[in-house]
Tab-separated table of C-alpha atoms in Angstrom:
chain	number	residue	atom	x	y	z
A	1	MET	CA	31.963	13.041	-49.810
A	2	LYS	CA	30.963	16.317	-48.180
A	3	LEU	CA	30.842	17.995	-44.803
A	4	SER	CA	27.617	17.549	-42.891
A	5	ASN	CA	25.484	20.662	-42.562
A	6	TYR	CA	24.998	19.807	-38.895
A	7	ASN	CA	28.493	20.115	-37.445
A	8	LEU	CA	29.548	22.326	-34.552
A	9	SER	CA	33.180	23.252	-33.897
A	10	LEU	CA	33.810	23.727	-30.188
A	11	ASP	CA	36.730	24.814	-28.035
A	12	ILE	CA	36.924	22.907	-24.744
A	13	GLU	CA	39.760	24.206	-22.575
A	14	ASP	CA	42.958	23.217	-24.428
A	15	LYS	CA	41.135	20.824	-26.750
A	16	CYS	CA	38.856	21.154	-29.750
A	17	ALA	CA	36.015	18.996	-30.973
A	18	VAL	CA	33.925	18.745	-34.098
A	19	TYR	CA	30.486	17.528	-33.034
A	20	ASN	CA	27.760	16.246	-35.348
A	21	THR	CA	24.295	16.999	-34.020
A	22	ILE	CA	22.604	14.250	-36.067
A	23	SER	CA	24.807	11.369	-34.905
A	24	ARG	CA	25.584	12.923	-31.469
A	25	LYS	CA	29.194	11.837	-32.077
A	26	TYR	CA	32.368	13.883	-32.128
A	27	VAL	CA	36.095	13.867	-32.829
A	28	LEU	CA	38.270	15.366	-30.094
A	29	PHE	CA	41.803	16.637	-30.721
A	30	ASP	CA	44.470	18.928	-29.311
A	31	GLY	CA	43.663	22.604	-29.766
A	32	SER	CA	46.997	23.255	-31.462
A	33	LYS	CA	45.781	21.143	-34.427
A	34	LYS	CA	42.617	23.163	-35.028
A	35	GLU	CA	43.921	25.034	-38.074
A	36	TYR	CA	45.204	21.810	-39.644
A	37	VAL	CA	41.864	20.030	-39.104
A	38	ASN	CA	39.866	22.956	-40.496
A	39	SER	CA	42.093	23.039	-43.575
A	40	LEU	CA	41.667	19.308	-44.146
A	41	LEU	CA	37.882	19.413	-43.793
A	42	LYS	CA	37.509	22.410	-46.100
A	43	ASP	CA	39.013	20.526	-49.040
A	44	LEU	CA	37.399	17.126	-49.473
A	45	SER	CA	37.709	17.048	-53.267
A	46	ARG	CA	41.351	16.049	-53.448
A	47	ASP	CA	42.345	12.977	-55.420
A	48	LYS	CA	45.099	11.914	-53.029
A	49	TYR	CA	45.677	12.002	-49.281
A	50	GLU	CA	48.525	11.047	-47.027
A	51	VAL	CA	47.950	7.819	-45.077
A	52	SER	CA	47.638	9.762	-41.811
A	53	GLU	CA	45.114	12.095	-43.428
A	54	GLY	CA	43.063	9.158	-44.699
A	55	GLU	CA	42.937	7.599	-41.226
A	56	LEU	CA	41.820	10.898	-39.734
A	57	LEU	CA	39.111	11.332	-42.359
A	58	LYS	CA	37.797	7.856	-41.499
A	59	GLU	CA	37.207	9.058	-37.930
A	60	PHE	CA	35.224	12.016	-39.197
A	61	ILE	CA	33.196	9.730	-41.453
A	62	ARG	CA	32.437	7.347	-38.553
A	63	ALA	CA	31.207	10.305	-36.503
A	64	GLY	CA	28.903	11.516	-39.304
A	65	ILE	CA	30.899	14.730	-39.684
A	66	ILE	CA	31.655	13.766	-43.275
A	67	VAL	CA	28.774	12.227	-45.235
A	68	ASP	CA	28.006	10.886	-48.681
A	69	ASP	CA	27.467	13.483	-51.404
A	70	ASN	CA	23.996	12.147	-52.136
A	71	LEU	CA	22.704	12.127	-48.565
A	72	ASN	CA	19.786	14.460	-47.856
A	73	GLU	CA	20.455	15.052	-44.188
A	74	PHE	CA	17.175	16.746	-43.409
A	75	ASP	CA	15.297	13.715	-44.698
A	76	LYS	CA	17.347	11.643	-42.248
A	77	ILE	CA	16.511	14.017	-39.370
A	78	THR	CA	12.814	13.893	-40.287
A	79	TYR	CA	12.885	10.094	-40.357
A	80	LEU	CA	14.651	9.792	-36.976
A	81	PHE	CA	12.326	12.336	-35.367
A	82	ASN	CA	9.139	10.735	-36.713
A	83	LYS	CA	10.398	7.264	-35.772
A	84	VAL	CA	10.334	8.354	-32.120
A	85	LYS	CA	7.284	10.648	-32.208
A	86	TYR	CA	5.040	8.073	-33.883
A	87	GLN	CA	6.401	4.926	-32.221
A	88	GLU	CA	3.661	2.523	-31.115
A	89	ASN	CA	5.551	0.086	-28.885
A	90	ARG	CA	5.553	2.305	-25.786
A	91	PHE	CA	2.733	4.180	-24.069
A	92	ILE	CA	3.580	7.001	-21.662
A	93	LEU	CA	0.898	7.738	-19.075
A	94	ILE	CA	1.399	10.762	-16.815
A	95	ILE	CA	-0.997	10.834	-13.866
A	96	SER	CA	-1.556	13.673	-11.402
A	97	PRO	CA	-3.403	11.988	-8.524
A	98	THR	CA	-3.733	15.388	-6.827
A	99	LEU	CA	-2.970	19.046	-7.424
A	100	ASP	CA	-2.758	19.661	-3.677
A	101	CYS	CA	0.640	19.968	-2.012
A	102	ASN	CA	2.103	20.040	1.485
A	103	PHE	CA	4.633	22.684	0.364
A	104	ARG	CA	4.012	26.334	-0.391
A	105	CYS	CA	6.763	27.256	-2.836
A	106	PRO	CA	6.308	30.914	-3.847
A	107	TYR	CA	7.408	30.310	-7.449
A	108	CYS	CA	5.286	27.220	-8.108
A	109	PHE	CA	3.029	27.418	-11.154
A	110	GLU	CA	0.528	25.024	-9.575
A	111	GLU	CA	-2.568	26.739	-8.229
A	112	ARG	CA	-3.374	25.286	-4.823
A	113	ARG	CA	-6.523	23.225	-5.127
A	114	ASP	CA	-8.122	20.610	-2.922
A	115	SER	CA	-8.200	18.386	-5.980
A	116	TYR	CA	-7.829	14.622	-5.584
A	117	ILE	CA	-8.275	11.941	-8.197
A	118	THR	CA	-11.884	10.854	-8.501
A	119	ASP	CA	-13.090	7.260	-8.486
A	120	GLU	CA	-14.332	7.790	-12.035
A	121	ALA	CA	-10.887	8.956	-13.158
A	122	VAL	CA	-9.247	5.963	-11.457
A	123	GLU	CA	-11.639	3.624	-13.246
A	124	GLY	CA	-10.997	5.376	-16.562
A	125	VAL	CA	-7.218	5.146	-16.189
A	126	ILE	CA	-7.391	1.435	-15.369
A	127	GLU	CA	-9.607	0.772	-18.400
A	128	LEU	CA	-7.231	2.804	-20.554
A	129	VAL	CA	-4.304	0.657	-19.397
A	130	LYS	CA	-6.303	-2.464	-20.279
A	131	LYS	CA	-6.795	-1.132	-23.800
A	132	VAL	CA	-3.256	0.052	-24.519
A	133	SER	CA	-1.598	-3.010	-22.948
A	134	LYS	CA	-2.986	-5.094	-25.794
A	135	LYS	CA	-1.111	-2.933	-28.326
A	136	VAL	CA	2.232	-1.974	-26.757
A	137	LYS	CA	5.334	-3.637	-25.378
A	138	VAL	CA	6.144	-1.067	-22.687
A	139	LEU	CA	3.917	0.911	-20.326
A	140	GLN	CA	5.646	3.858	-18.657
A	141	VAL	CA	3.730	5.547	-15.832
A	142	CYS	CA	4.889	8.898	-14.445
A	143	TRP	CA	3.362	10.157	-11.187
A	144	PHE	CA	3.147	13.937	-10.947
A	145	GLY	CA	1.206	16.601	-9.099
A	146	GLY	CA	0.847	18.605	-6.816
A	147	GLU	CA	2.531	16.225	-4.436
A	148	PRO	CA	1.646	12.674	-5.529
A	149	MET	CA	2.579	11.110	-2.190
A	150	LEU	CA	-0.493	12.776	-0.658
A	151	GLN	CA	-2.404	10.107	-2.578
A	152	PHE	CA	-0.065	7.200	-1.907
A	153	GLU	CA	-2.855	4.683	-1.214
A	154	LYS	CA	-4.485	5.473	-4.575
A	155	ILE	CA	-1.085	5.193	-6.291
A	156	LYS	CA	-0.520	1.820	-4.635
A	157	THR	CA	-3.966	0.525	-5.633
A	158	MET	CA	-3.660	1.665	-9.253
A	159	THR	CA	-0.084	0.428	-9.615
A	160	LYS	CA	-0.936	-3.076	-8.441
A	161	VAL	CA	-3.704	-3.247	-11.052
A	162	PHE	CA	-1.415	-1.818	-13.771
A	163	LYS	CA	1.247	-4.433	-13.028
A	164	GLU	CA	-1.305	-7.283	-13.058
A	165	ILE	CA	-2.598	-6.121	-16.445
A	166	CYS	CA	0.916	-5.800	-17.859
A	167	GLU	CA	1.938	-9.228	-16.562
A	168	LYS	CA	-1.146	-10.779	-18.140
A	169	GLU	CA	-0.461	-9.113	-21.517
A	170	GLY	CA	3.329	-9.611	-21.488
A	171	VAL	CA	4.013	-5.866	-21.288
A	172	SER	CA	7.067	-4.410	-19.547
A	173	TYR	CA	6.153	-1.948	-16.796
A	174	CYS	CA	8.256	0.947	-15.532
A	175	SER	CA	7.412	3.944	-13.406
A	176	THR	CA	8.831	7.259	-12.168
A	177	MET	CA	7.708	9.902	-9.686
A	178	THR	CA	8.236	13.645	-9.362
A	179	THR	CA	7.964	14.304	-5.632
A	180	ASN	CA	9.138	16.916	-3.148
A	181	GLY	CA	10.525	13.989	-1.125
A	182	TYR	CA	9.266	15.163	2.266
A	183	LEU	CA	6.816	12.326	2.951
A	184	LEU	CA	9.223	9.531	2.093
A	185	ASN	CA	10.634	7.198	4.735
A	186	ASP	CA	12.383	3.822	4.766
A	187	GLU	CA	9.149	1.836	4.626
A	188	LEU	CA	7.584	3.895	1.841
A	189	ILE	CA	10.738	3.853	-0.240
A	190	GLU	CA	10.737	0.042	-0.072
A	191	GLU	CA	7.047	-0.033	-0.991
A	192	LEU	CA	7.553	2.306	-3.942
A	193	LYS	CA	10.495	0.234	-5.138
A	194	ALA	CA	8.383	-2.939	-4.918
A	195	LEU	CA	5.701	-1.159	-6.965
A	196	GLY	CA	8.234	-0.614	-9.732
A	197	ILE	CA	8.689	3.129	-9.043
A	198	LYS	CA	12.458	3.205	-9.266
A	199	LYS	CA	13.179	6.764	-10.386
A	200	PHE	CA	12.488	9.941	-8.420
A	201	GLN	CA	12.935	13.585	-9.274
A	202	ILE	CA	13.359	15.526	-6.030
A	203	THR	CA	14.124	19.232	-5.626
A	204	LEU	CA	16.542	21.021	-3.320
A	205	ASP	CA	16.735	24.737	-4.058
A	206	GLY	CA	20.167	25.573	-2.777
A	207	HIS	CA	21.521	24.840	0.686
A	208	ARG	CA	19.464	24.906	3.892
A	209	GLU	CA	18.900	28.668	4.283
A	210	PHE	CA	17.775	29.183	0.694
A	211	HIS	CA	15.828	25.940	0.291
A	212	ASN	CA	13.814	26.521	3.464
A	213	LYS	CA	12.888	29.981	2.231
A	214	LYS	CA	11.849	28.775	-1.223
A	215	ARG	CA	10.297	25.403	-0.348
A	216	PRO	CA	8.626	25.614	3.087
A	217	LEU	CA	5.803	23.466	4.400
A	218	ALA	CA	2.294	24.925	4.396
A	219	ASP	CA	2.879	26.064	7.995
A	220	GLY	CA	6.080	27.882	6.994
A	221	SER	CA	8.561	25.462	8.580
A	222	GLY	CA	11.694	24.303	6.795
A	223	THR	CA	12.039	21.098	4.763
A	224	PHE	CA	15.727	20.905	3.762
A	225	ASP	CA	17.023	18.385	6.283
A	226	LYS	CA	14.118	15.972	5.831
A	227	VAL	CA	14.293	16.065	2.022
A	228	LEU	CA	18.088	15.644	2.022
A	229	GLU	CA	17.776	12.677	4.387
A	230	ASN	CA	15.247	11.027	2.083
A	231	ILE	CA	17.347	11.605	-1.044
A	232	ILE	CA	20.203	9.800	0.666
A	233	LYS	CA	17.930	6.956	1.812
A	234	ALA	CA	16.419	6.484	-1.639
A	235	SER	CA	19.823	6.466	-3.364
A	236	ARG	CA	21.192	3.896	-0.935
A	237	LYS	CA	18.195	1.694	-1.688
A	238	ASP	CA	19.122	1.809	-5.413
A	239	ILE	CA	16.448	4.297	-6.417
A	240	ALA	CA	17.718	6.508	-9.252
A	241	VAL	CA	17.377	10.097	-8.076
A	242	THR	CA	17.507	13.193	-10.231
A	243	LEU	CA	18.264	16.167	-8.023
A	244	ARG	CA	16.557	19.241	-9.453
A	245	ILE	CA	17.910	22.603	-8.343
A	246	ASN	CA	15.836	25.675	-9.194
A	247	VAL	CA	18.118	28.691	-9.379
A	248	ASP	CA	17.899	32.449	-9.158
A	249	LYS	CA	20.486	35.091	-8.274
A	250	GLU	CA	19.726	34.677	-4.573
A	251	ASN	CA	20.557	30.989	-4.198
A	252	ALA	CA	22.951	30.270	-7.098
A	253	ASN	CA	26.141	30.663	-5.059
A	254	SER	CA	24.913	28.087	-2.530
A	255	ILE	CA	24.918	25.288	-5.115
A	256	PRO	CA	28.467	24.043	-4.320
A	257	GLU	CA	27.587	23.842	-0.612
A	258	LEU	CA	24.393	21.986	-1.451
A	259	LEU	CA	26.275	19.488	-3.614
A	260	ASP	CA	28.815	18.946	-0.815
A	261	SER	CA	25.961	17.924	1.488
A	262	ILE	CA	25.356	14.796	-0.615
A	263	PRO	CA	27.638	11.943	0.574
A	264	GLU	CA	30.344	11.032	-1.932
A	265	ASP	CA	29.403	7.343	-1.970
A	266	ILE	CA	26.039	8.025	-3.658
A	267	ARG	CA	26.947	10.856	-6.010
A	268	LYS	CA	27.362	8.583	-9.015
A	269	LYS	CA	23.750	7.469	-8.483
A	270	VAL	CA	22.430	11.029	-8.438
A	271	GLY	CA	21.747	12.963	-11.612
A	272	VAL	CA	21.754	16.745	-11.389
A	273	ASN	CA	19.330	18.986	-13.278
A	274	ILE	CA	19.925	22.706	-12.629
A	275	CYS	CA	17.239	25.078	-13.928
A	276	ASN	CA	16.418	28.755	-13.744
A	277	ILE	CA	13.181	29.540	-11.941
A	278	PHE	CA	10.816	30.266	-14.784
A	279	GLN	CA	9.819	33.680	-13.424
A	280	ASN	CA	13.443	34.904	-13.632
A	281	LYS	CA	13.606	38.062	-15.738
A	282	GLU	CA	17.359	37.620	-16.094
A	283	MET	CA	18.618	34.058	-16.479
A	284	VAL	CA	21.496	32.845	-14.303
A	285	PRO	CA	24.244	31.251	-16.475
A	286	LEU	CA	24.284	27.578	-15.506
A	287	ALA	CA	27.191	25.899	-17.324
A	288	GLU	CA	29.735	26.396	-14.549
A	289	TYR	CA	27.340	24.983	-11.937
A	290	PHE	CA	26.853	21.827	-14.017
A	291	LYS	CA	30.631	21.565	-14.361
A	292	THR	CA	30.985	21.897	-10.592
A	293	ALA	CA	28.516	19.028	-10.154
A	294	LEU	CA	30.487	16.836	-12.570
A	295	ASN	CA	33.744	17.644	-10.759
A	296	LYS	CA	32.146	16.596	-7.480
A	297	GLY	CA	31.220	13.186	-8.900
A	298	PHE	CA	27.558	13.645	-9.824
A	299	GLN	CA	25.941	12.394	-12.999
A	300	PHE	CA	24.645	14.691	-15.702
A	301	ARG	CA	21.633	13.306	-17.573
A	302	PHE	CA	22.657	14.153	-21.129
A	303	PHE	CA	19.687	14.748	-23.310
A	304	ARG	CA	17.961	13.741	-26.510
A	305	LYS	CA	20.031	10.729	-27.412
A	306	ASN	CA	16.970	9.227	-29.100
A	307	TYR	CA	15.374	12.277	-30.735
A	308	GLU	CA	13.000	12.710	-27.817
A	309	ILE	CA	11.806	16.117	-26.643
A	310	CYS	CA	9.302	15.471	-23.849
A	311	GLU	CA	6.509	13.049	-23.103
A	312	GLY	CA	3.900	15.481	-24.387
A	313	THR	CA	5.097	15.203	-27.981
A	314	PHE	CA	4.627	11.437	-28.290
A	315	ILE	CA	1.523	10.240	-30.102
A	316	ASN	CA	1.291	7.439	-27.531
A	317	SER	CA	1.168	9.700	-24.486
A	318	ILE	CA	-1.394	11.548	-22.377
A	319	THR	CA	-1.479	13.363	-19.046
A	320	VAL	CA	-4.494	12.691	-16.839
A	321	GLN	CA	-5.643	15.252	-14.270
A	322	PRO	CA	-7.434	14.350	-11.000
A	323	ASP	CA	-10.829	15.116	-12.556
A	324	GLY	CA	-10.073	12.986	-15.629
A	325	LYS	CA	-9.238	15.850	-17.990
A	326	ILE	CA	-6.526	14.960	-20.503
A	327	THR	CA	-3.686	17.238	-21.574
A	328	PRO	CA	-0.352	16.834	-23.398
A	329	CYS	CA	1.622	17.691	-20.246
A	330	GLN	CA	1.243	19.280	-16.827
A	331	MET	CA	2.395	22.684	-18.051
A	332	CYS	CA	-0.366	22.629	-20.670
A	333	ASN	CA	-2.854	21.969	-17.886
A	334	GLU	CA	-1.674	25.082	-16.071
A	335	LYS	CA	-2.186	27.026	-19.295
A	336	GLY	CA	-5.763	25.731	-19.417
A	337	PHE	CA	-5.039	23.667	-22.526
A	338	HIS	CA	-7.073	20.428	-22.473
A	339	PHE	CA	-8.021	17.992	-25.224
A	340	GLY	CA	-11.034	16.553	-23.467
A	341	LYS	CA	-11.735	14.010	-20.756
A	342	LEU	CA	-11.115	10.348	-20.055
A	343	ARG	CA	-14.304	8.305	-19.929
A	344	LYS	CA	-14.933	5.545	-17.385
A	345	ASP	CA	-14.481	2.935	-20.122
A	346	GLY	CA	-10.927	4.173	-20.849
A	347	SER	CA	-11.788	5.917	-24.109
A	348	MET	CA	-10.926	9.566	-24.674
A	349	ASN	CA	-13.697	12.054	-25.244
A	350	ILE	CA	-11.871	14.587	-27.440
A	351	THR	CA	-13.893	17.760	-27.017
A	352	LYS	CA	-11.464	19.963	-28.962
A	353	PRO	CA	-10.528	17.840	-31.997
A	354	SER	CA	-9.005	20.664	-34.031
A	355	GLU	CA	-6.642	21.581	-31.174
A	356	PHE	CA	-5.916	17.911	-30.501
A	357	TYR	CA	-4.818	17.187	-34.068
A	358	LYS	CA	-2.952	20.465	-34.433
A	359	PHE	CA	-0.903	19.823	-31.275
A	360	ARG	CA	-0.243	16.184	-32.109
A	361	THR	CA	1.071	17.112	-35.553
A	362	THR	CA	2.936	20.267	-34.475
A	363	SER	CA	6.554	20.091	-35.537
A	364	ALA	CA	9.484	22.321	-36.368
A	365	ILE	CA	10.249	20.039	-39.309
A	366	ASP	CA	8.419	22.397	-41.681
A	367	ASN	CA	10.057	25.566	-40.304
A	368	GLU	CA	12.519	26.871	-42.912
A	369	SER	CA	14.754	28.568	-40.332
A	370	CYS	CA	14.971	25.350	-38.312
A	371	LYS	CA	15.955	23.342	-41.385
A	372	LYS	CA	19.028	25.522	-41.863
A	373	CYS	CA	20.106	25.508	-38.217
A	374	SER	CA	23.019	23.216	-37.340
A	375	LYS	CA	21.588	22.832	-33.819
A	376	PHE	CA	18.173	21.608	-34.941
A	377	PRO	CA	18.800	17.850	-34.443
A	378	LEU	CA	19.427	18.630	-30.745
A	379	CYS	CA	16.817	21.350	-30.295
A	380	LEU	CA	14.032	19.642	-32.308
A	381	GLY	CA	11.874	22.715	-31.929
A	382	GLY	CA	11.989	23.075	-28.143
A	383	CYS	CA	8.840	23.139	-25.998
A	384	TYR	CA	5.987	21.971	-28.172
A	385	TYR	CA	3.350	24.014	-26.372
A	386	ASN	CA	5.326	27.122	-27.325
A	387	ARG	CA	5.787	25.683	-30.815
A	388	TYR	CA	2.050	25.008	-31.027
A	389	LYS	CA	1.347	28.625	-30.125
A	390	ASN	CA	3.892	30.054	-32.580
A	391	ASN	CA	5.583	27.752	-35.075
A	392	LYS	CA	7.685	30.598	-36.471
A	393	ALA	CA	9.575	31.367	-33.262
A	394	CYS	CA	12.944	29.950	-32.258
A	395	VAL	CA	12.148	28.442	-28.863
A	396	GLY	CA	14.741	25.753	-28.319
A	397	THR	CA	18.406	26.802	-28.486
A	398	ASN	CA	18.693	28.166	-24.949
A	399	TYR	CA	17.336	26.089	-22.097
A	400	GLY	CA	16.764	28.457	-19.214
A	401	GLY	CA	20.316	29.741	-18.910
A	402	ILE	CA	22.396	27.198	-20.790
A	403	GLU	CA	23.114	27.116	-24.510
A	404	LEU	CA	23.088	23.864	-26.465
A	405	GLU	CA	26.801	24.278	-27.168
A	406	ASP	CA	27.430	24.349	-23.422
A	407	PHE	CA	25.502	21.094	-22.993
A	408	ILE	CA	27.774	19.519	-25.588
A	409	ARG	CA	30.917	20.900	-23.940
A	410	LEU	CA	29.765	19.451	-20.631
A	411	GLU	CA	29.138	16.068	-22.202
A	412	ILE	CA	32.607	15.989	-23.756
A	413	TYR	CA	34.192	17.319	-20.548
A	414	ASN	CA	32.486	14.506	-18.619
A	415	ASP	CA	33.542	11.876	-21.179
A	416	VAL	CA	37.170	12.997	-20.847
A	417	ALA	CA	36.993	13.027	-17.037
A	418	GLN	CA	35.470	9.535	-17.000
A	419	GLY	CA	37.991	8.173	-19.521
A	420	LEU	CA	35.196	7.398	-21.982
A	421	VAL	CA	36.831	9.043	-24.986
A	422	LYS	CA	40.301	8.979	-26.444
A	423	GLU	CA	41.720	12.132	-27.904
A	424	THR	CA	42.542	11.732	-31.597
A	425	GLU	CA	46.279	11.829	-32.204
A	426	ILE	CA	47.074	14.062	-35.142
A	427	VAL	CA	50.626	13.951	-36.454
């Protein structure tokens, strides 16, 4: 037996953990035993062990921290990554029914356009769903924008057709929406829920003063109170809400006050995703803000349990723009990176085949530096548009102000707080 090449040793307050990034499992123990554990793990060639040592080693083996001498771990990582990337049972369809928006956020990367989904694009998307539903078991539709609720009637029409097709073909249907939340109300929330749209991502950028400055309506008026009200309504109607908080130095200190504005009875239903505004020249450290959210009873959506990066990296995934152009993701659209266009019959007219195949096969698997990095099974190469542009760069170990190690510490901290893990007793 040997130590895995993909272990991280972490201090977490008065405790220590050895975390394996392939298995996503760990062994937690009192910090005073760190030297003893390190000594035990450094010498795995002994012929004899004490009974207590043998039991402890079994825990490390179960967590993947100790592996078989003959195991090629990078082959295992490659297999697990490709198993997800090239899966054929699920199709992910991201649709931007409009690029227009009722907000005027100064940091938004979306260029304001009076762009609404065309009848031809609607027809093409429906025909595409007819085709893929004959080959997959799950259809996942993600509504994006602009503000998708500006095209609610089109969303409702398309969704009803999607669900009819899926029911006919025996395909499971699920749907999410990224929305600013302003146009929601009790009636619409019920309608969206009935349409199978049961997950929202909604943004509040700090408490009232800061949010209203950063996310005003087109006429300049504030939006905080209305959006907060609708987050609460959606959560109480059993819609899973991810609260996104875009941070810079100006609004960061208002995060605790913002979190306090969410009623305690729904906090366990609300996931928190705190991100630096992408224009920030100096990133705000985020770990303590996530910890504050956990302490206040919110959920933290821990990441990459299934070797997933983002929807854009799946072979069975496309993003459709209002004019029918197809891209890997919405960010790629903003960069002007398109594969081609969706035809009315649901087929894809790939106008840039060399770029299409290069992006679809882009991977950090063949990057020698990545192979040697103990964090790689979590990072998986980071943003694949950036990877596509420069496969030599390290683009994934810091996520806008939070290191991967801090994500792991937060996960373990949350597990301890929730009573989900038992500390290993070392005699």
